[in-house]
Coordinates of C-alpha atoms in Angstrom, one line a residue:
M1240 CA -42.2 -0.9 -69.0
N1241 CA -41.7 2.4 -70.8
N1242 CA -39.6 1.3 -73.7
S1243 CA -38.5 4.7 -74.7
L1244 CA -36.8 5.0 -71.3
Y1245 CA -35.8 1.4 -71.1
I1246 CA -32.0 1.9 -71.0
N1247 CA -32.3 4.9 -68.7
E1248 CA -34.4 2.7 -66.4
I1249 CA -31.6 0.2 -66.0
Q1250 CA -28.9 2.8 -66.2
T1251 CA -26.8 1.7 -63.1
L1252 CA -26.8 -1.9 -64.3
F1253 CA -26.3 -0.9 -67.9
D1254 CA -23.3 1.4 -67.0
E1255 CA -21.7 -1.4 -65.0
V1256 CA -22.2 -4.0 -67.8
Q1257 CA -20.7 -1.7 -70.5
R1258 CA -17.8 -0.6 -68.4
S1259 CA -16.9 -4.1 -67.3
Q1260 CA -16.9 -5.3 -70.9
I1261 CA -18.5 -8.6 -70.1
F1262 CA -19.6 -8.7 -73.8
E1263 CA -17.1 -8.3 -76.6
D1264 CA -19.6 -6.0 -78.5
Q1265 CA -21.2 -3.1 -76.6
K1266 CA -24.3 -3.5 -78.8
T1267 CA -25.1 -6.8 -77.2
M1268 CA -26.5 -5.3 -74.0
T1269 CA -28.5 -2.6 -75.9
D1270 CA -30.3 -5.4 -77.8
A1271 CA -31.0 -7.6 -74.8
V1272 CA -34.7 -8.2 -73.9
P1273 CA -35.5 -8.2 -70.1
L1274 CA -37.1 -11.5 -68.9
F1275 CA -38.6 -9.7 -65.9
S1276 CA -39.9 -6.2 -65.1
V1277 CA -37.3 -3.5 -65.0
S1278 CA -38.1 -2.6 -61.4
E1279 CA -37.7 -6.3 -60.4
I1280 CA -34.3 -6.6 -62.2
N1281 CA -33.1 -3.3 -60.7
S1282 CA -34.2 -4.3 -57.2
K1283 CA -32.5 -7.8 -57.5
Y1284 CA -29.3 -6.1 -58.8
E1285 CA -29.1 -3.6 -55.9
N1286 CA -29.6 -6.4 -53.4
E1287 CA -27.1 -8.8 -54.9
K1288 CA -24.4 -6.7 -56.5
N1289 CA -22.2 -6.3 -53.3
A1290 CA -22.6 -9.9 -52.2
E1291 CA -19.5 -12.1 -52.1
G1292 CA -19.0 -14.0 -55.3
F1293 CA -21.5 -11.9 -57.3
D1294 CA -21.1 -12.7 -61.0
L1295 CA -22.3 -9.8 -63.1
K1296 CA -22.3 -11.7 -66.4
Q1297 CA -24.2 -14.6 -64.9
F1298 CA -26.7 -12.2 -63.4
V1299 CA -27.3 -10.5 -66.8
L1300 CA -27.6 -13.8 -68.7
S1301 CA -30.2 -15.0 -66.2
H1302 CA -32.3 -11.8 -66.4
F1303 CA -32.1 -10.9 -70.1
D1304 CA -32.8 -12.8 -73.4
F1305 CA -30.0 -12.5 -75.9
L1306 CA -31.5 -14.6 -78.6
G1307 CA -31.2 -13.1 -82.1
T1308 CA -28.7 -10.4 -81.1
K1309 CA -26.4 -11.6 -83.9
I1310 CA -27.2 -13.2 -87.3
S1311 CA -24.9 -16.0 -88.4
I1312 CA -25.4 -17.6 -91.8
T1313 CA -23.8 -20.9 -92.7
R1314 CA -24.3 -23.1 -95.8
E1315 CA -23.4 -26.8 -96.2
T1316 CA -22.2 -26.1 -99.7
Q1317 CA -21.4 -22.8 -101.4
L1318 CA -24.2 -21.7 -103.8
P1319 CA -23.6 -19.5 -106.8
I1320 CA -23.6 -15.9 -105.4
D1321 CA -27.0 -14.9 -106.9
E1322 CA -28.7 -18.0 -105.4
H1323 CA -27.0 -17.3 -102.1
I1324 CA -28.4 -13.7 -102.1
E1325 CA -31.9 -14.9 -103.0
K1326 CA -31.8 -17.2 -99.9
L1327 CA -30.5 -14.3 -97.8
W1328 CA -33.5 -12.1 -98.5
D1329 CA -35.6 -14.6 -96.5
E1330 CA -33.0 -15.2 -93.9
L1331 CA -32.6 -11.5 -93.2
T1332 CA -36.3 -10.9 -93.1
R1333 CA -37.7 -10.0 -89.6
T1334 CA -41.0 -8.8 -88.0
A1335 CA -41.5 -6.7 -84.9
Y1336 CA -45.2 -6.5 -84.3
E1337 CA -44.7 -5.6 -80.7
E1338 CA -41.9 -3.8 -78.8
K1339 CA -39.3 -6.0 -77.1
G1340 CA -36.6 -4.4 -75.0
T1341 CA -35.2 -1.6 -77.2
L1342 CA -36.7 -2.9 -80.4
L1343 CA -39.5 -0.7 -81.9
K1344 CA -42.6 -2.2 -83.3
L1345 CA -43.2 -1.9 -87.0
P1346 CA -46.4 -2.8 -89.0
K1347 CA -44.7 -4.7 -91.8
P1348 CA -41.9 -7.3 -92.2
Y1349 CA -38.5 -5.8 -93.2
V1350 CA -35.0 -6.8 -94.2
V1351 CA -32.1 -6.3 -91.7
P1352 CA -28.5 -5.7 -92.7
G1353 CA -27.1 -8.8 -91.0
G1354 CA -24.3 -9.7 -88.6
R1355 CA -24.7 -7.6 -85.4
F1356 CA -27.4 -5.4 -87.1
N1357 CA -30.7 -7.2 -86.4
E1358 CA -33.1 -4.2 -86.8
F1359 CA -34.5 -2.0 -89.5
F1360 CA -32.0 0.6 -90.7
Y1361 CA -33.1 3.7 -92.6
W1362 CA -30.6 4.4 -95.4
D1363 CA -29.5 0.8 -95.7
S1364 CA -33.1 -0.1 -96.6
Y1365 CA -32.9 2.0 -99.8
F1366 CA -29.9 0.0 -101.1
I1367 CA -31.5 -3.2 -100.0
M1368 CA -34.5 -2.1 -102.1
L1369 CA -32.3 -1.9 -105.2
G1370 CA -31.8 -5.7 -104.9
L1371 CA -35.4 -6.4 -103.9
Q1372 CA -36.4 -4.6 -107.1
T1373 CA -34.0 -6.8 -109.1
S1374 CA -35.3 -9.9 -107.3
A1375 CA -38.9 -8.8 -108.2
R1376 CA -39.8 -8.7 -104.4
I1377 CA -42.2 -5.8 -104.9
E1378 CA -44.2 -6.5 -101.7
M1379 CA -41.1 -6.2 -99.5
M1380 CA -40.2 -2.9 -101.2
E1381 CA -43.7 -1.7 -100.3
N1382 CA -43.2 -3.0 -96.8
I1383 CA -40.1 -0.9 -96.3
I1384 CA -41.8 2.3 -97.5
E1385 CA -44.8 1.5 -95.3
N1386 CA -42.5 1.1 -92.3
C1387 CA -40.7 4.3 -93.0
S1388 CA -44.1 6.1 -93.3
Y1389 CA -45.3 4.6 -90.1
L1390 CA -42.2 5.9 -88.2
I1391 CA -42.5 9.4 -89.8
Q1392 CA -46.1 9.5 -88.8
T1393 CA -45.6 8.2 -85.3
V1394 CA -42.3 9.7 -84.2
G1395 CA -41.9 12.4 -86.8
F1396 CA -38.9 10.9 -88.7
V1397 CA -37.3 7.7 -89.5
P1398 CA -34.8 6.9 -86.7
N1399 CA -31.2 5.8 -87.5
A1400 CA -32.5 2.3 -86.8
S1401 CA -35.6 0.8 -85.1
R1402 CA -34.5 0.9 -81.5
T1403 CA -35.5 3.2 -78.7
H1404 CA -32.0 4.6 -78.2
F1405 CA -32.0 5.9 -81.8
L1406 CA -35.0 8.1 -81.3
S1407 CA -32.7 11.2 -81.1
R1408 CA -31.5 11.0 -84.7
S1409 CA -32.3 10.0 -88.2
Q1410 CA -30.1 9.0 -91.2
P1411 CA -29.7 10.4 -94.7
P1412 CA -33.3 11.1 -95.9
Y1413 CA -33.9 8.5 -98.6
F1414 CA -37.7 8.2 -98.3
S1415 CA -38.4 10.3 -101.4
L1416 CA -35.9 8.2 -103.4
M1417 CA -37.6 5.0 -102.1
L1418 CA -40.8 6.3 -103.7
D1419 CA -39.0 6.9 -107.0
L1420 CA -37.7 3.3 -106.9
L1421 CA -41.1 1.9 -106.3
F1422 CA -42.6 4.2 -109.1
E1423 CA -39.9 3.0 -111.5
T1424 CA -41.0 -0.6 -110.7
T1425 CA -44.8 -0.2 -110.7
K1426 CA -45.3 3.0 -112.8
D1427 CA -48.0 4.0 -110.3
E1428 CA -47.9 7.7 -109.7
N1429 CA -50.4 7.4 -106.9
I1430 CA -47.7 6.6 -104.4
Y1431 CA -46.6 10.3 -104.5
I1432 CA -50.2 11.2 -103.5
K1433 CA -50.5 8.4 -100.9
Y1434 CA -47.4 9.5 -99.1
Y1435 CA -47.7 13.2 -99.6
D1436 CA -48.4 13.9 -95.9
T1437 CA -45.4 11.6 -95.0
L1438 CA -43.1 13.6 -97.3
E1439 CA -44.2 16.9 -95.8
K1440 CA -43.7 15.5 -92.2
E1441 CA -40.2 14.4 -93.0
Y1442 CA -39.4 17.7 -94.6
A1443 CA -40.7 19.5 -91.5
F1444 CA -38.5 17.4 -89.3
W1445 CA -35.3 18.4 -91.2
M1446 CA -36.4 22.1 -91.4
N1447 CA -37.6 22.4 -87.8
G1448 CA -36.4 25.7 -86.2
E1449 CA -35.5 27.6 -89.4
K1450 CA -37.9 30.5 -88.6
D1451 CA -36.1 31.2 -85.4
L1452 CA -32.6 31.5 -86.8
E1453 CA -30.5 34.6 -87.1
N1454 CA -27.7 34.9 -89.7
G1455 CA -24.6 33.0 -88.7
S1456 CA -26.4 30.6 -86.3
S1457 CA -27.8 27.1 -86.3
I1458 CA -30.5 25.2 -84.5
K1459 CA -31.1 21.4 -84.7
R1460 CA -30.6 20.4 -88.3
V1461 CA -30.8 23.9 -89.8
V1462 CA -28.0 26.3 -90.5
K1463 CA -28.3 30.0 -91.5
T1464 CA -25.2 31.3 -93.0
S1465 CA -23.8 34.8 -92.5
D1466 CA -25.3 35.7 -95.8
G1467 CA -28.8 34.6 -94.6
D1468 CA -28.9 31.4 -96.7
I1469 CA -30.5 28.2 -95.3
L1470 CA -28.6 25.0 -95.3
N1471 CA -28.9 21.7 -93.4
R1472 CA -26.6 19.7 -91.1
Y1473 CA -26.6 16.4 -89.3
F1474 CA -27.6 16.6 -85.7
D1475 CA -28.6 14.5 -82.6
E1476 CA -30.9 15.6 -79.8
E1477 CA -28.7 14.1 -77.1
N1478 CA -25.2 14.9 -75.8
K1479 CA -24.2 11.7 -74.0
P1480 CA -22.5 8.4 -74.8
R1481 CA -24.2 6.2 -77.4
P1482 CA -25.5 3.1 -75.5
E1483 CA -24.4 0.9 -78.4
S1484 CA -20.8 2.2 -78.1
Y1485 CA -20.9 3.3 -74.5
L1486 CA -17.4 2.7 -73.3
I1487 CA -15.8 3.6 -76.6
D1488 CA -17.4 7.0 -76.4
I1489 CA -16.4 7.6 -72.8
E1490 CA -12.8 6.7 -73.5
D1491 CA -12.7 8.8 -76.7
S1492 CA -14.2 11.8 -74.9
E1493 CA -11.1 12.5 -72.8
N1494 CA -9.5 15.8 -73.8
A1495 CA -12.5 16.5 -76.2
G1496 CA -14.9 19.4 -76.3
K1497 CA -18.2 19.7 -74.3
E1498 CA -20.3 18.8 -77.3
F1499 CA -18.2 15.8 -78.2
Y1500 CA -20.9 13.2 -77.7
R1501 CA -23.4 15.2 -79.8
N1502 CA -20.8 15.6 -82.6
I1503 CA -20.2 11.8 -82.4
R1504 CA -24.0 11.1 -82.6
S1505 CA -24.5 13.6 -85.4
A1506 CA -21.9 11.9 -87.5
C1507 CA -23.9 8.7 -86.9
E1508 CA -26.9 10.5 -88.4
S1509 CA -24.9 10.8 -91.6
G1510 CA -24.2 7.0 -91.7
W1511 CA -20.5 7.7 -91.8
D1512 CA -19.5 6.6 -88.3
F1513 CA -16.6 7.4 -88.5
S1514 CA -14.4 9.3 -90.9
S1515 CA -11.7 11.9 -91.1
R1516 CA -14.3 13.8 -93.0
W1517 CA -15.6 15.0 -89.6
F1518 CA -12.3 15.7 -87.8
A1519 CA -11.0 19.3 -87.6
D1520 CA -7.4 18.0 -87.8
G1521 CA -8.3 15.2 -90.2
D1522 CA -6.8 12.7 -87.8
K1523 CA -8.1 12.4 -84.2
I1524 CA -11.7 11.7 -83.3
Q1525 CA -11.4 14.1 -80.3
T1526 CA -11.4 17.0 -82.9
I1527 CA -14.8 15.9 -84.4
E1528 CA -16.8 18.9 -85.5
T1529 CA -19.8 17.5 -87.4
L1530 CA -22.1 20.2 -85.9
D1531 CA -20.1 23.0 -87.5
L1532 CA -20.5 21.6 -91.0
A1533 CA -23.3 21.7 -93.6
Q1534 CA -23.0 18.6 -95.7
V1535 CA -23.2 18.2 -99.5
D1536 CA -25.0 14.8 -99.3
L1537 CA -27.7 15.9 -96.9
N1538 CA -28.4 19.1 -98.8
S1539 CA -28.6 17.2 -102.1
L1540 CA -31.0 14.7 -100.6
L1541 CA -33.2 17.5 -99.2
W1542 CA -33.3 19.1 -102.7
H1543 CA -34.6 15.7 -103.9
L1544 CA -37.2 15.7 -101.2
E1545 CA -38.3 19.3 -102.1
N1546 CA -38.5 18.3 -105.8
T1547 CA -40.6 15.2 -104.9
L1548 CA -42.9 17.5 -103.0
V1549 CA -43.2 19.7 -106.1
R1550 CA -44.2 16.6 -108.1
S1551 CA -46.6 15.4 -105.5
S1552 CA -48.3 18.8 -105.1
S1553 CA -48.6 19.1 -108.9
L1554 CA -50.3 15.7 -109.1
Q1555 CA -53.0 17.0 -106.7
N1556 CA -53.3 20.5 -108.3
L1557 CA -52.0 22.1 -105.1
S1558 CA -50.6 25.1 -106.9
E1559 CA -49.7 27.1 -103.8
K1560 CA -47.7 24.2 -102.4
E1561 CA -46.2 23.4 -105.7
N1562 CA -44.9 27.0 -106.0
Y1563 CA -43.6 26.9 -102.4
Y1564 CA -41.6 23.7 -102.8
S1565 CA -40.4 24.7 -106.2
E1566 CA -39.0 27.9 -104.8
R1567 CA -37.3 25.9 -102.0
A1568 CA -35.8 23.5 -104.5
T1569 CA -34.6 26.2 -106.8
G1570 CA -33.0 28.1 -103.9
R1571 CA -31.3 25.0 -102.6
K1572 CA -29.9 24.2 -106.0
Q1573 CA -28.2 27.6 -106.0
M1574 CA -27.0 27.1 -102.4
I1575 CA -25.4 23.8 -103.4
D1576 CA -23.4 25.6 -106.0
K1577 CA -22.5 28.5 -103.8
Y1578 CA -21.5 26.6 -100.7
F1579 CA -20.4 23.1 -101.8
W1580 CA -18.8 23.5 -105.2
D1581 CA -15.0 24.0 -104.8
E1582 CA -13.6 25.6 -107.9
N1583 CA -10.0 25.1 -106.8
S1584 CA -10.2 21.4 -106.5
G1585 CA -12.9 20.9 -109.1
T1586 CA -15.2 18.9 -106.8
Y1587 CA -17.8 19.2 -104.1
K1588 CA -16.8 19.6 -100.5
D1589 CA -18.7 20.1 -97.2
C1590 CA -19.1 23.7 -96.0
H1591 CA -17.7 24.8 -92.6
A1592 CA -20.6 27.0 -91.7
K1593 CA -18.9 28.8 -88.8
K1594 CA -15.8 29.7 -90.8
N1595 CA -17.7 30.1 -94.1
T1596 CA -15.1 27.9 -95.9
K1597 CA -15.0 24.6 -97.7
T1598 CA -13.6 21.7 -95.6
S1599 CA -10.3 20.1 -96.7
S1600 CA -11.6 16.5 -96.7
E1601 CA -11.8 14.9 -100.1
H1602 CA -14.7 12.4 -100.0
I1603 CA -17.0 10.4 -102.1
A1604 CA -20.2 12.2 -101.0
A1605 CA -19.1 14.6 -103.8
L1606 CA -21.1 12.2 -106.0
Y1607 CA -24.5 13.3 -104.7
P1608 CA -25.0 16.3 -107.0
L1609 CA -24.2 14.0 -110.0
F1610 CA -26.4 11.1 -108.7
L1611 CA -29.3 13.5 -108.4
G1612 CA -28.6 15.4 -111.6
L1613 CA -27.8 18.7 -109.9
A1614 CA -24.3 19.2 -111.4
S1615 CA -23.6 21.0 -114.7
D1616 CA -21.9 19.0 -117.5
E1617 CA -18.7 20.8 -116.7
Q1618 CA -18.9 20.2 -113.0
A1619 CA -19.7 16.5 -113.7
R1620 CA -16.7 16.2 -116.0
S1621 CA -14.4 17.6 -113.3
V1622 CA -15.9 15.4 -110.5
A1623 CA -15.6 12.3 -112.8
K1624 CA -11.9 13.0 -113.4
N1625 CA -11.4 13.5 -109.7
I1626 CA -13.2 10.2 -108.9
E1627 CA -11.2 8.2 -111.4
G1628 CA -7.9 9.7 -110.4
K1629 CA -8.2 9.6 -106.6
F1630 CA -11.0 7.2 -105.6
L1631 CA -11.1 4.3 -108.0
Y1632 CA -9.0 1.3 -107.0
Q1633 CA -8.8 -2.4 -108.1
G1634 CA -11.5 -3.3 -105.6
G1635 CA -13.9 -0.4 -106.0
L1636 CA -14.4 3.2 -105.0
V1637 CA -12.9 4.3 -101.6
T1638 CA -14.8 6.8 -99.4
T1639 CA -12.0 9.3 -98.7
T1640 CA -8.4 9.8 -99.7
K1641 CA -7.1 9.6 -96.1
N1642 CA -6.1 6.4 -94.2
S1643 CA -7.0 7.2 -90.6
G1644 CA -8.0 3.8 -89.4
Q1645 CA -11.6 4.8 -89.3
Q1646 CA -14.0 2.5 -91.3
W1647 CA -15.4 5.2 -93.5
D1648 CA -12.0 6.2 -94.7
F1649 CA -9.5 4.8 -97.2
P1650 CA -9.0 2.0 -98.2
N1651 CA -12.6 0.8 -97.6
A1652 CA -15.2 0.5 -100.3
W1653 CA -18.8 0.6 -99.2
A1654 CA -21.7 -0.7 -101.4
P1655 CA -23.8 2.5 -101.4
Y1656 CA -21.1 4.5 -103.1
Q1657 CA -20.5 1.9 -105.8
W1658 CA -24.1 2.4 -106.8
L1659 CA -23.9 6.2 -106.5
G1660 CA -20.7 6.2 -108.5
F1661 CA -22.0 3.9 -111.2
K1662 CA -25.3 5.9 -111.5
S1663 CA -23.6 9.3 -111.4
M1664 CA -21.3 8.4 -114.2
K1665 CA -24.2 6.9 -116.3
N1666 CA -26.2 10.1 -115.7
Y1667 CA -23.6 12.2 -117.4
G1668 CA -22.5 9.8 -120.1
F1669 CA -19.3 8.6 -118.6
D1670 CA -20.2 5.0 -119.5
D1671 CA -16.6 3.5 -119.5
L1672 CA -15.9 4.9 -116.0
A1673 CA -19.3 3.6 -114.8
E1674 CA -18.4 0.1 -116.1
K1675 CA -15.0 0.2 -114.4
I1676 CA -16.6 1.1 -111.1
K1677 CA -19.1 -1.7 -111.5
S1678 CA -16.5 -4.3 -112.6
N1679 CA -13.9 -3.5 -110.0
W1680 CA -16.2 -3.7 -107.0
S1681 CA -18.4 -6.6 -108.2
S1682 CA -15.3 -8.7 -108.9
N1683 CA -14.0 -7.9 -105.4
V1684 CA -17.3 -9.0 -103.9
E1685 CA -17.2 -12.2 -106.0
R1686 CA -13.6 -12.9 -105.0
V1687 CA -14.4 -12.5 -101.2
Y1688 CA -17.5 -14.7 -101.6
R1689 CA -15.4 -17.4 -103.3
N1690 CA -12.9 -17.3 -100.5
T1691 CA -15.3 -17.0 -97.5
G1692 CA -18.8 -17.9 -98.6
K1693 CA -19.9 -14.5 -97.3
L1694 CA -21.1 -11.1 -98.4
M1695 CA -19.5 -8.4 -96.3
E1696 CA -20.6 -5.0 -95.0
K1697 CA -17.5 -3.3 -96.6
Y1698 CA -14.5 -4.3 -98.7
N1699 CA -10.9 -3.3 -99.0
A1700 CA -10.5 -1.6 -102.3
L1701 CA -6.7 -1.5 -102.3
D1702 CA -5.6 -4.8 -101.1
I1703 CA -8.1 -7.3 -102.5
E1704 CA -6.6 -10.2 -100.7
T1705 CA -7.5 -8.6 -97.3
V1706 CA -10.9 -8.4 -95.5
A1707 CA -11.7 -4.7 -94.8
G1708 CA -11.2 -3.4 -91.3
G1709 CA -11.2 -0.2 -89.2
G1710 CA -13.9 1.1 -87.0
E1711 CA -15.5 0.1 -83.7
Y1712 CA -16.4 -3.5 -84.6
P1713 CA -15.3 -6.4 -87.0
N1714 CA -16.5 -6.5 -90.6
Q1715 CA -20.0 -8.0 -90.6
D1716 CA -21.5 -10.8 -92.8
G1717 CA -24.9 -10.6 -94.4
F1718 CA -25.1 -8.0 -95.8
G1719 CA -28.2 -6.1 -96.9
W1720 CA -26.8 -3.3 -98.9
T1721 CA -24.0 -5.3 -100.5
N1722 CA -26.6 -7.9 -101.7
G1723 CA -28.8 -5.1 -103.0
V1724 CA -26.2 -3.1 -104.9
Y1725 CA -24.4 -6.2 -106.2
L1726 CA -27.7 -7.5 -107.8
K1727 CA -28.6 -4.1 -109.2
L1728 CA -25.2 -3.6 -110.7
K1729 CA -25.3 -7.0 -112.4
Q1730 CA -28.6 -6.2 -113.9
N1731 CA -27.3 -2.9 -115.4

């Protein structure tokens, strides 16, 4: 069986299963493992599907294995939250030494997020690593880096998650930050040399196509502005419904543009699936325009990657390379100021590359230049004021100021941005605000844990009596990045 084409090979059956909604969650079928060869399943399906009394669900259940498609964690008695998380590290650890169905093989064990997410996720893994560092689980930190490196070396990038249907997109490029985290833990600079080739390969993936661009055009993940400046955007190679949200995408695509599916998938590359941040009208998903934007978070992360390549080149006395990446990093720092800093609102915004304007969405990705030390003291002061006034609530930092019903919008508070917020404020000496961010979110996590015995994927920052909602699926329990950020914040 050719796993990269696995879902395509059962497309007729897959289409029927997803459209008929025999499973509550569309992800269930994408994670299923065939018990027989695909040709045998297809043949039996074609022969039996029109027979009287044919039961589609029964057919699928007898031809696929659904074991492990969802992680459920129960305890006889409720442990103190720190002990619960320590146990979770082991319970969320998985291995995939061979490909099974859509699951990609990886050389090392890894930690999955939890709930319906039973595979290796790229940017989640960085925030999981924060907790592993606090728990002194150094070997697992090294495993995560090794798995990322393996993926970059074999497929050219780290996919959104370790499944074949994610081989058309990545996620926010955190690999260079993972190396920093391991260096902070081990003080061994050799990791920057060991993974130099991997860093270069990931950079080449994000910059692929830049040489062919004319002013005012874009290709893959690269945008060339009308002024001739190079920026980056999120992108997906495919323009068709996502297998894991198949029917949702088909239904949402009515009255949408011809690149609707690619815009949807490109938003998934950002990790923000979904948010009014991507919508032209700030309201309806049908107006999604991810492809027309260059994003402040992505460009800040790529500046960090360029800077890490400077460091890595310097350690090896590769002066030509060091100069090259240094020029790239210097140029990008200027571009971040030019295209993402919005003087009028005193914060960072995304850039609408086609219109050469800032987008109207107010969102928490404005933290990235502070998190990575790119903002001036004046800019940082202005962003901090904005964050405190518009984003900080009783239960933590919200992601946007707009309540659209999407999960990456108000009033939800997500773990990654509590860490980014805390660290950003610490970087620029706003210690009181950093403490407030830490305290508001951590006490929310503790309250929900006391009430439910669970650590959630996301939290409601406004109504701390309510479990967070919105989005394409219910709130999940586990939960990798919540565990990681909670432990790291408690340590600081």
